[in-house]
PDB file of C-alpha atoms and ligand atoms in Angstrom:
ATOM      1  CA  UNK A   1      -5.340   1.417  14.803  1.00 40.00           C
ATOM      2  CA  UNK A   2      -6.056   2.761  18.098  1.00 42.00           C
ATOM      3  CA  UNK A   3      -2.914   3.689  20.171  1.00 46.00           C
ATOM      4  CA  UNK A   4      -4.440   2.475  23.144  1.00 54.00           C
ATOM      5  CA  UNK A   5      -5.305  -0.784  22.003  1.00 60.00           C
ATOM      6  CA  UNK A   6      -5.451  -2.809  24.760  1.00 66.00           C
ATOM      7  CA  UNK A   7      -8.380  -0.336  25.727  1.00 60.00           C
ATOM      8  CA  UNK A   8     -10.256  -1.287  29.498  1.00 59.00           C
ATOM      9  CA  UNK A   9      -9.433  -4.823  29.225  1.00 65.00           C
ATOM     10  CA  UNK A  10      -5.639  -5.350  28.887  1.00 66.00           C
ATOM     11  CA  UNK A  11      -4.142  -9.123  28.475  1.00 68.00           C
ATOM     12  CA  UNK A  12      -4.114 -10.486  31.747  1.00 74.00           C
ATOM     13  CA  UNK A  13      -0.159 -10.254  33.474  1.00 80.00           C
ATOM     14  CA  UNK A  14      -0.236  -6.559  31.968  1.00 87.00           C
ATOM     15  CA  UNK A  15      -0.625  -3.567  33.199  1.00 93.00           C
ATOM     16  CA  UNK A  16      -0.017  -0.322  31.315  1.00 93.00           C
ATOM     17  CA  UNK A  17       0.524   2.671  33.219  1.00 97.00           C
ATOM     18  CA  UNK A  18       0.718   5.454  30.341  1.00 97.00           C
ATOM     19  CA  UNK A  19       2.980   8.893  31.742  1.00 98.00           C
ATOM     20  CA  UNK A  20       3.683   7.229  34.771  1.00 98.00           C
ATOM     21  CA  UNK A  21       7.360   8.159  34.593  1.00 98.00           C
ATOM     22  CA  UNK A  22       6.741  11.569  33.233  1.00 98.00           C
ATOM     23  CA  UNK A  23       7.247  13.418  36.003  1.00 98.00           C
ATOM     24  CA  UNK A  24      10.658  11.954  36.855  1.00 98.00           C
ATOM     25  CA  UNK A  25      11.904  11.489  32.807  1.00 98.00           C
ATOM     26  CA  UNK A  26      15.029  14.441  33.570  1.00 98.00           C
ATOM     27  CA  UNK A  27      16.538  12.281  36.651  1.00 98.00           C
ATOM     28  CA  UNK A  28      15.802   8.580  34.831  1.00 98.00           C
ATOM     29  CA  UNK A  29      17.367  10.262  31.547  1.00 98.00           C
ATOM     30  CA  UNK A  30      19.957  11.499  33.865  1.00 98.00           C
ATOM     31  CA  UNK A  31      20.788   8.730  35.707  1.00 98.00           C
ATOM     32  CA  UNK A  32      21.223   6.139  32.580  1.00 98.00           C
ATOM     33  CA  UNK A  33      23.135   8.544  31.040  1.00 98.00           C
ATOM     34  CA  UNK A  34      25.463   8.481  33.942  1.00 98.00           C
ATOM     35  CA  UNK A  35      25.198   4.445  34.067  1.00 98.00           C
ATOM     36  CA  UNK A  36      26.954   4.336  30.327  1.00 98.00           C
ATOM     37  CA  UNK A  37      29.439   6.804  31.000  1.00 98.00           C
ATOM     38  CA  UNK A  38      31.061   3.772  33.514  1.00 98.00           C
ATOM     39  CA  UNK A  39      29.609   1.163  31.603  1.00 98.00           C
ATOM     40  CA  UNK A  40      29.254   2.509  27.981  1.00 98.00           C
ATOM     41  CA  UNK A  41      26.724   1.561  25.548  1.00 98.00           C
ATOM     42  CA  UNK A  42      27.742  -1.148  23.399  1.00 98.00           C
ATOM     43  CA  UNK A  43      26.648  -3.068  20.571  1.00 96.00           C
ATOM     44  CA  UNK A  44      25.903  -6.781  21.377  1.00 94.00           C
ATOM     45  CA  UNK A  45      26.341  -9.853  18.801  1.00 93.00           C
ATOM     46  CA  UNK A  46      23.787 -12.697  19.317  1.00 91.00           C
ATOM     47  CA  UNK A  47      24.975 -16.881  20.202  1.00 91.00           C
ATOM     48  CA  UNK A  48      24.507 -16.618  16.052  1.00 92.00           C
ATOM     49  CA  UNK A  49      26.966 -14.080  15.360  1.00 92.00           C
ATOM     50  CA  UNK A  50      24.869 -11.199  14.167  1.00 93.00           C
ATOM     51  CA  UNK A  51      24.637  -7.488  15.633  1.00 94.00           C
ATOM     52  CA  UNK A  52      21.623  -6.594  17.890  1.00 95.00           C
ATOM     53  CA  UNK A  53      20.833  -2.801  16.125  1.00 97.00           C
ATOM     54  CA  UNK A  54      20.242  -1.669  19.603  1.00 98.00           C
ATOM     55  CA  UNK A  55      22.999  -0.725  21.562  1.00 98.00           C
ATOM     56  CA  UNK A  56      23.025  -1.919  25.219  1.00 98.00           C
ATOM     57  CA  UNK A  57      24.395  -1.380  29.065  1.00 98.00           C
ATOM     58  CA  UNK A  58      23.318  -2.752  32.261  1.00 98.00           C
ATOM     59  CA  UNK A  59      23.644  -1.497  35.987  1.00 99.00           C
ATOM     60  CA  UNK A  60      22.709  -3.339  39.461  1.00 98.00           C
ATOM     61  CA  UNK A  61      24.302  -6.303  40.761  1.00 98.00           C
ATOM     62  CA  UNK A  62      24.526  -8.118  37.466  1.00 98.00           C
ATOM     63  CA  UNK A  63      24.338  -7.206  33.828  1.00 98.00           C
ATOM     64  CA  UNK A  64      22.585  -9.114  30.738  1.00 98.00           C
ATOM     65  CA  UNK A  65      24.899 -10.404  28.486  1.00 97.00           C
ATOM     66  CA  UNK A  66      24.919 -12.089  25.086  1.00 95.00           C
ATOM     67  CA  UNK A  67      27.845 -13.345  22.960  1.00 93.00           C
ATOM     68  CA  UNK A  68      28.908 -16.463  21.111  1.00 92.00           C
ATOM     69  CA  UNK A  69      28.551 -18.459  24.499  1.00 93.00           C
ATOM     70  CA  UNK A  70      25.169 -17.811  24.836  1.00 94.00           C
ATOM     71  CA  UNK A  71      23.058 -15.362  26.856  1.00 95.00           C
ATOM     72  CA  UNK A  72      23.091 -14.872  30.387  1.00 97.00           C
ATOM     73  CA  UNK A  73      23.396 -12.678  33.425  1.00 98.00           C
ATOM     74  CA  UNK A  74      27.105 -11.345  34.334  1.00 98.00           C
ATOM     75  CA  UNK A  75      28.017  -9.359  38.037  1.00 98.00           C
ATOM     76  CA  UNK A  76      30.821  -8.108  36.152  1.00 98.00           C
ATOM     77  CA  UNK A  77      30.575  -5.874  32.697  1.00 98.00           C
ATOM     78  CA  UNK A  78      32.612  -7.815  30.174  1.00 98.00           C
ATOM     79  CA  UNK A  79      34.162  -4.650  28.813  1.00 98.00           C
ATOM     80  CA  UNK A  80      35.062  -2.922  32.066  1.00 98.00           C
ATOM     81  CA  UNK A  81      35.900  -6.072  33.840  1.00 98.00           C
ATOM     82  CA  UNK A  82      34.582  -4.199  36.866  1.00 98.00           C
ATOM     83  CA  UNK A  83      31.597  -4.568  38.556  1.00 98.00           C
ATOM     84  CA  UNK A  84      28.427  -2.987  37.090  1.00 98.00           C
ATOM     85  CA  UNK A  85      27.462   0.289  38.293  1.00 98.00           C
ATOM     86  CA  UNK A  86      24.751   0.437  41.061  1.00 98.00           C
ATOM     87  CA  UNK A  87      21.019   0.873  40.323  1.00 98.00           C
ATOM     88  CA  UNK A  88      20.529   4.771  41.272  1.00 98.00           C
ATOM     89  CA  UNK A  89      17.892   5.423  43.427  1.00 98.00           C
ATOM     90  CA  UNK A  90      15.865   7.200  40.928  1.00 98.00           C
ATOM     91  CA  UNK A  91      15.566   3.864  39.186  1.00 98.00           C
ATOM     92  CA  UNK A  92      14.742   2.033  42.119  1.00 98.00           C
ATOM     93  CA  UNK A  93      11.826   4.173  43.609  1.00 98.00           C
ATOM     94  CA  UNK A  94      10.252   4.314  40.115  1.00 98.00           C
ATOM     95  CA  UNK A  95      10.465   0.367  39.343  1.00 98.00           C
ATOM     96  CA  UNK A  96       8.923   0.109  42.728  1.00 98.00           C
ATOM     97  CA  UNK A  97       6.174   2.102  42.754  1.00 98.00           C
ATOM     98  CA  UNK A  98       5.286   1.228  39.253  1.00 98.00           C
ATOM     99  CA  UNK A  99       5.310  -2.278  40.432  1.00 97.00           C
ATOM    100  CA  UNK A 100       3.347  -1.712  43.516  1.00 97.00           C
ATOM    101  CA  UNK A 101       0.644   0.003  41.316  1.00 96.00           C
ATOM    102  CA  UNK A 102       0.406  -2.813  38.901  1.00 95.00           C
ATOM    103  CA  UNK A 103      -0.308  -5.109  41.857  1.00 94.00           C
ATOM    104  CA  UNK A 104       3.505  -6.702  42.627  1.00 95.00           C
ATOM    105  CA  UNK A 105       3.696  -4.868  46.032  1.00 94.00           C
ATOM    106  CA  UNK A 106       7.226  -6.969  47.128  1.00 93.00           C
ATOM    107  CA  UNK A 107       9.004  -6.172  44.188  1.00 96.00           C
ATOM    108  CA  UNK A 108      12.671  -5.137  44.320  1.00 96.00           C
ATOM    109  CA  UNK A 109      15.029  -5.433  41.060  1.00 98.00           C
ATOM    110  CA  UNK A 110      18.556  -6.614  41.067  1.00 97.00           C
ATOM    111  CA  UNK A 111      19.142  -5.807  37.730  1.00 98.00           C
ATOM    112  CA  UNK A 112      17.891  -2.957  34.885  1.00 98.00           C
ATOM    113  CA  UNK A 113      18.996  -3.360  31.196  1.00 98.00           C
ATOM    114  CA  UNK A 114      19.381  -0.161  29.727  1.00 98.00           C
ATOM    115  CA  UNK A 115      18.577  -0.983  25.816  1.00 98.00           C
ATOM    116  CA  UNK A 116      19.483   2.519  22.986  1.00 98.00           C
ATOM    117  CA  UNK A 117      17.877   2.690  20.034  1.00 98.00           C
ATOM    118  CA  UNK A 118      18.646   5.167  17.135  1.00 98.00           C
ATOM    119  CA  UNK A 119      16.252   5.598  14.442  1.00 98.00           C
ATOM    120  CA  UNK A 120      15.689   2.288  12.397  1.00 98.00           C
ATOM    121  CA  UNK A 121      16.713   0.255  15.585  1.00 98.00           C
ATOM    122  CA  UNK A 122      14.607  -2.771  16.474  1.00 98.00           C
ATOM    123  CA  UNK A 123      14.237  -6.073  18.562  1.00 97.00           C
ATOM    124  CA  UNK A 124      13.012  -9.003  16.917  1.00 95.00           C
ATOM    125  CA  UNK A 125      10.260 -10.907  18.612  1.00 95.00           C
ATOM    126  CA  UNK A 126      11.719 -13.054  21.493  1.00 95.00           C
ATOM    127  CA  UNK A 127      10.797 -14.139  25.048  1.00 95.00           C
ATOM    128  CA  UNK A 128      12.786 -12.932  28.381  1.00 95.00           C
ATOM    129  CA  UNK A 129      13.365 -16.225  30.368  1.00 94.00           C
ATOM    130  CA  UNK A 130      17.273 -15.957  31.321  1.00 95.00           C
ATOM    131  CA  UNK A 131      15.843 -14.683  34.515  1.00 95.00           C
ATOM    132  CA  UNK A 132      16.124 -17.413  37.732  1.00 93.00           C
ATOM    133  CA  UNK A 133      12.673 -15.916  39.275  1.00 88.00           C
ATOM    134  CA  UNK A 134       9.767 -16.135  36.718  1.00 92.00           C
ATOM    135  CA  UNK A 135       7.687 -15.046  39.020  1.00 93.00           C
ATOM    136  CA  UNK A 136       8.580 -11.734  39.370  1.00 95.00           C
ATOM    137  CA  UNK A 137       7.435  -9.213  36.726  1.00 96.00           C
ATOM    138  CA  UNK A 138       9.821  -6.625  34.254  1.00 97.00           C
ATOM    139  CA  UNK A 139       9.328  -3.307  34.858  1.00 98.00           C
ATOM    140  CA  UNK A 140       9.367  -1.740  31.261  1.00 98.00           C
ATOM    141  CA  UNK A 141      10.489   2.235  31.093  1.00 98.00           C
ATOM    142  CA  UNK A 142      10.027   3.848  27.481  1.00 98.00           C
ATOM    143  CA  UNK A 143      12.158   7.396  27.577  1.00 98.00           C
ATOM    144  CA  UNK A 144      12.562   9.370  24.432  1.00 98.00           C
ATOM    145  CA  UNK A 145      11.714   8.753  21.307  1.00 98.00           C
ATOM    146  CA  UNK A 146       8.381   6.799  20.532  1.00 98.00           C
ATOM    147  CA  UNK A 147       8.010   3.073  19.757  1.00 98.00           C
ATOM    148  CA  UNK A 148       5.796   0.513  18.629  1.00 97.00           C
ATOM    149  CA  UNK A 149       5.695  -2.098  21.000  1.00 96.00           C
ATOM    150  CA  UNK A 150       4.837  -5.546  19.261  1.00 95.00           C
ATOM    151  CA  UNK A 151       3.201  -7.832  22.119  1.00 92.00           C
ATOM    152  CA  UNK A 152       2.628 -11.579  20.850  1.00 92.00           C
ATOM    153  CA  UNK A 153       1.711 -14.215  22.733  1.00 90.00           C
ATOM    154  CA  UNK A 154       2.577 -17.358  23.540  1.00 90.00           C
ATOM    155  CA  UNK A 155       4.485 -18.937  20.714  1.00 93.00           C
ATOM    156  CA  UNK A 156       6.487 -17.275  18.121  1.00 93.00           C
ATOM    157  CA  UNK A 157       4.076 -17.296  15.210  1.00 93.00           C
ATOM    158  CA  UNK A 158       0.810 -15.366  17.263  1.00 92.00           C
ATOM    159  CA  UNK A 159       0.470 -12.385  15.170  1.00 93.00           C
ATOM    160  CA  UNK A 160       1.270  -9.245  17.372  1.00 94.00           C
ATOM    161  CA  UNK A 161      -0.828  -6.559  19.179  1.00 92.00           C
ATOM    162  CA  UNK A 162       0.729  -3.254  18.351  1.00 93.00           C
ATOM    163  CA  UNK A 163       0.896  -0.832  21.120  1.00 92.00           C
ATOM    164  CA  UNK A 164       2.479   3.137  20.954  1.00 95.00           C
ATOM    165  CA  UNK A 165       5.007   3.602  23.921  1.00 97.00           C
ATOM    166  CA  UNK A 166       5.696   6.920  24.332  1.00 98.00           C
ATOM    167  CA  UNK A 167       8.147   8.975  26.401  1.00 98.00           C
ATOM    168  CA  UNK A 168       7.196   8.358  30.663  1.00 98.00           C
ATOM    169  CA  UNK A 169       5.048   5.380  29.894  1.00 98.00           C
ATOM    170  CA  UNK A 170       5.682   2.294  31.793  1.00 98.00           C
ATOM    171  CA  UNK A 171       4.574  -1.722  31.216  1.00 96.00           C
ATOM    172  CA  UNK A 172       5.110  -3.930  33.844  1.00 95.00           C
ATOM    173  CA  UNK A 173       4.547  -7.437  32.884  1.00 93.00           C
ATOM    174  CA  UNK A 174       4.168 -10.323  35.035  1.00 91.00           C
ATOM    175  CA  UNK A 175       2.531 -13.207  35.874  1.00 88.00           C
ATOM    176  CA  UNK A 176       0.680 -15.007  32.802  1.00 85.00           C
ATOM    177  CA  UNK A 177       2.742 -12.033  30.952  1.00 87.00           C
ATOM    178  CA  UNK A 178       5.448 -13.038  31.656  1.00 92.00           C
ATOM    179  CA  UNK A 179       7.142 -15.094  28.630  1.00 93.00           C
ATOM    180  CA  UNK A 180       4.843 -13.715  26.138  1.00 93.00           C
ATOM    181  CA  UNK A 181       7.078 -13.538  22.711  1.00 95.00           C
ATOM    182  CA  UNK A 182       7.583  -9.443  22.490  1.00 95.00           C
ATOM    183  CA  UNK A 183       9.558  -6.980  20.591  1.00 97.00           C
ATOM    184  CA  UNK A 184       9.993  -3.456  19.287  1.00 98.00           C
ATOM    185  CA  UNK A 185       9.165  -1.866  15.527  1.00 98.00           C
ATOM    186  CA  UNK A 186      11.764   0.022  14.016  1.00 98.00           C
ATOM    187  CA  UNK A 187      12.397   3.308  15.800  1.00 98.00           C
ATOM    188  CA  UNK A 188      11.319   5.899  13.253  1.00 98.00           C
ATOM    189  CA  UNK A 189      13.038   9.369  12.858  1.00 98.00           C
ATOM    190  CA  UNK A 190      12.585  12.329  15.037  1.00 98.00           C
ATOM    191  CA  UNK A 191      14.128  14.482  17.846  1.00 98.00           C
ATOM    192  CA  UNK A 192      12.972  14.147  21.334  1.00 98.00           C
ATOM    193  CA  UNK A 193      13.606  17.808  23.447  1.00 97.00           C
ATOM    194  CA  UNK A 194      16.153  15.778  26.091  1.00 97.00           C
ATOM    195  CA  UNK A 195      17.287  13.061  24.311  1.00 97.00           C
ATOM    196  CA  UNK A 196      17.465  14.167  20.562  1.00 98.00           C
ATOM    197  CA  UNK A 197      16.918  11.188  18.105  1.00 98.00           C
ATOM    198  CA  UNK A 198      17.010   8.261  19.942  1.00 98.00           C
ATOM    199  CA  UNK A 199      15.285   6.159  22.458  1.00 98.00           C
ATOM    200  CA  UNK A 200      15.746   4.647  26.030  1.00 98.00           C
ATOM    201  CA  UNK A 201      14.167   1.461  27.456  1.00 98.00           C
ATOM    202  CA  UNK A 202      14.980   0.904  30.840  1.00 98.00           C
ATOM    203  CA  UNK A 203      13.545  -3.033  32.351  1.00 98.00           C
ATOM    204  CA  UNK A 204      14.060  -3.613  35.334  1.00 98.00           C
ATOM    205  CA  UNK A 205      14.587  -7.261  36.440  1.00 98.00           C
ATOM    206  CA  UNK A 206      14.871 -10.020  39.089  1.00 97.00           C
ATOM    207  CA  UNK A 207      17.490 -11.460  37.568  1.00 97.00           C
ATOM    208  CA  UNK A 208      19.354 -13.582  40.466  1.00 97.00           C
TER     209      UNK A 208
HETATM  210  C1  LIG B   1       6.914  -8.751  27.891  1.00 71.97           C
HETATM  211  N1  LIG B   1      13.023  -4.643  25.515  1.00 71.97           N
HETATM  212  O1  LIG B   1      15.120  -5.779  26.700  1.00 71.97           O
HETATM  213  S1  LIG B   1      10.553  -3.661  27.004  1.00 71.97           S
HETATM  214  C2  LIG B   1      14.180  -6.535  26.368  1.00 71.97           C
HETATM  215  O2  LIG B   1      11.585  -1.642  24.465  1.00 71.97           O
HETATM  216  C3  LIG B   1      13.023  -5.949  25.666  1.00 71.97           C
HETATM  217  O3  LIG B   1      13.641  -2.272  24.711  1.00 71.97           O
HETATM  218  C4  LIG B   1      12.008  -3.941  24.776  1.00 71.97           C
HETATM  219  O4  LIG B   1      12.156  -6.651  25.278  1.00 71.97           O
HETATM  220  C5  LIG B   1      12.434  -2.508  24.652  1.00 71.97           C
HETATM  221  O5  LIG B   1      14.145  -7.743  26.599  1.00 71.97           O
HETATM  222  C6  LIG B   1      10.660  -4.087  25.335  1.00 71.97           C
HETATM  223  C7  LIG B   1       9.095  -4.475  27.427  1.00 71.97           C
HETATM  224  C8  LIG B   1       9.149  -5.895  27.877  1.00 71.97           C
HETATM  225  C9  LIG B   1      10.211  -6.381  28.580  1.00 71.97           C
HETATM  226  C10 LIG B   1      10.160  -7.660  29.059  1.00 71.97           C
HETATM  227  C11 LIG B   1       9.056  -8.472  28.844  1.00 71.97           C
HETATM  228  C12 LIG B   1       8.078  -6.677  27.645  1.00 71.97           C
HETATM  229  C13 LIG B   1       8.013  -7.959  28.115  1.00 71.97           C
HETATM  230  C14 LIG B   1       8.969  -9.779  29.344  1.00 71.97           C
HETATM  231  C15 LIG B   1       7.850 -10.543  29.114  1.00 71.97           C
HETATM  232  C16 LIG B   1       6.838 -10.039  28.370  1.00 71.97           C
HETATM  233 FE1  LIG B   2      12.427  -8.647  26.116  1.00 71.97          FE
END
């Protein structure tokens, strides 16, 4: 299996932009960091009662939220009852440009889920579509520990591409893309030099 196995012709509505965060992974890390300390991390049960393995926050001018009601986007963090806290700049420039790049020039989130994953953490395959604008794309941010992206397609029961996100790389998916059935492998062990053993994802949404 080749990491890069989308090679030169990647499934139309993606674009992968390997390292394209690299240079800016100590203010992202930073900056979501600083996000959970006003809206902590949390684990999140599904509409069916079970516990996500990933541990989640959300900042911008509403949150993604999931209990027994359902999912759906929140402008206030259940847990805080306050607002969420703002998208830092940082985050903003980089969803942007990565945006721009990928050909979605206009592009401006309102909201980036912040998703933590420890070793042995995963995300089933599922589609995004709680969003009101489909036609915007998710920005995708992979910080710290490696993953193996699973991209399906379609409907639920396409066997999925495998694809090795590393630290800095970015995914922006829109268009066709966009409610292609997706998830994440189980994080395996390791240490990563800024964020010791765990993983970041950082999407970035038009969620309102
Ligand atoms: C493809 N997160 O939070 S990001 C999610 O690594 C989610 O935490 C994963 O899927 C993670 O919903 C994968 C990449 C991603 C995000 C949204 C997509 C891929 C997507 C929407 C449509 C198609
Ligand atoms: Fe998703």
């Amino acid at each position: 299996m080749t990491p890069d196995l989308f090679g030169a012709a990647p499934p139309p509505g993606l674009a992968y932009l390997p390292g394209f965060a690299l240079d800016e992974e100590v203010g992202l890390i930073r900056a979501a960091l600083a996000v959970a300390e006003i809206s902590p991390l949390r684990a999140v049960a599904t509409p069916g009662g079970r516990k996500m393995s990933v541990t989640m926050t959300n900042c911008g001018a509403a949150g993604w939220v999931s209990d027994a009601r359902g999912y759906r986007y929140e402008r206030r963090d259940p847990l805080t009852g306050q607002p969420w806290p703002n998208l830092p700049e940082p985050f903003l420039t980089l969803a942007r440009a990565a945006a721009a790049q990928a050909g979605f020039p206009g592009f401006t989130p309102d909201v980036c889920l912040i998703n933590r994953y420890a070793p042995g953490a995963k995300m089933a395959l599922h589609q995004d579509r709680d969003e009101a604008d489909m036609s915007a794309p998710i920005v995708s941010v992979s910080l710290g520990l490696a993953a193996v992206f699973l991209w399906g397609g379609a409907a639920r029961t396409d066997k999925p591409a495998r694809l090795s996100l590393q630290s800095g790389d970015v995914v922006v998916w829109g268009g066709a893309a966009r409610l292609n059935f997706h998830g994440v492998a189980p994080v395996r062990a390791g240490s990563h030099n800024l964020l010791g053993a765990a993983r970041l994802n950082l999407t970035f949404r038009k969620a309102l």
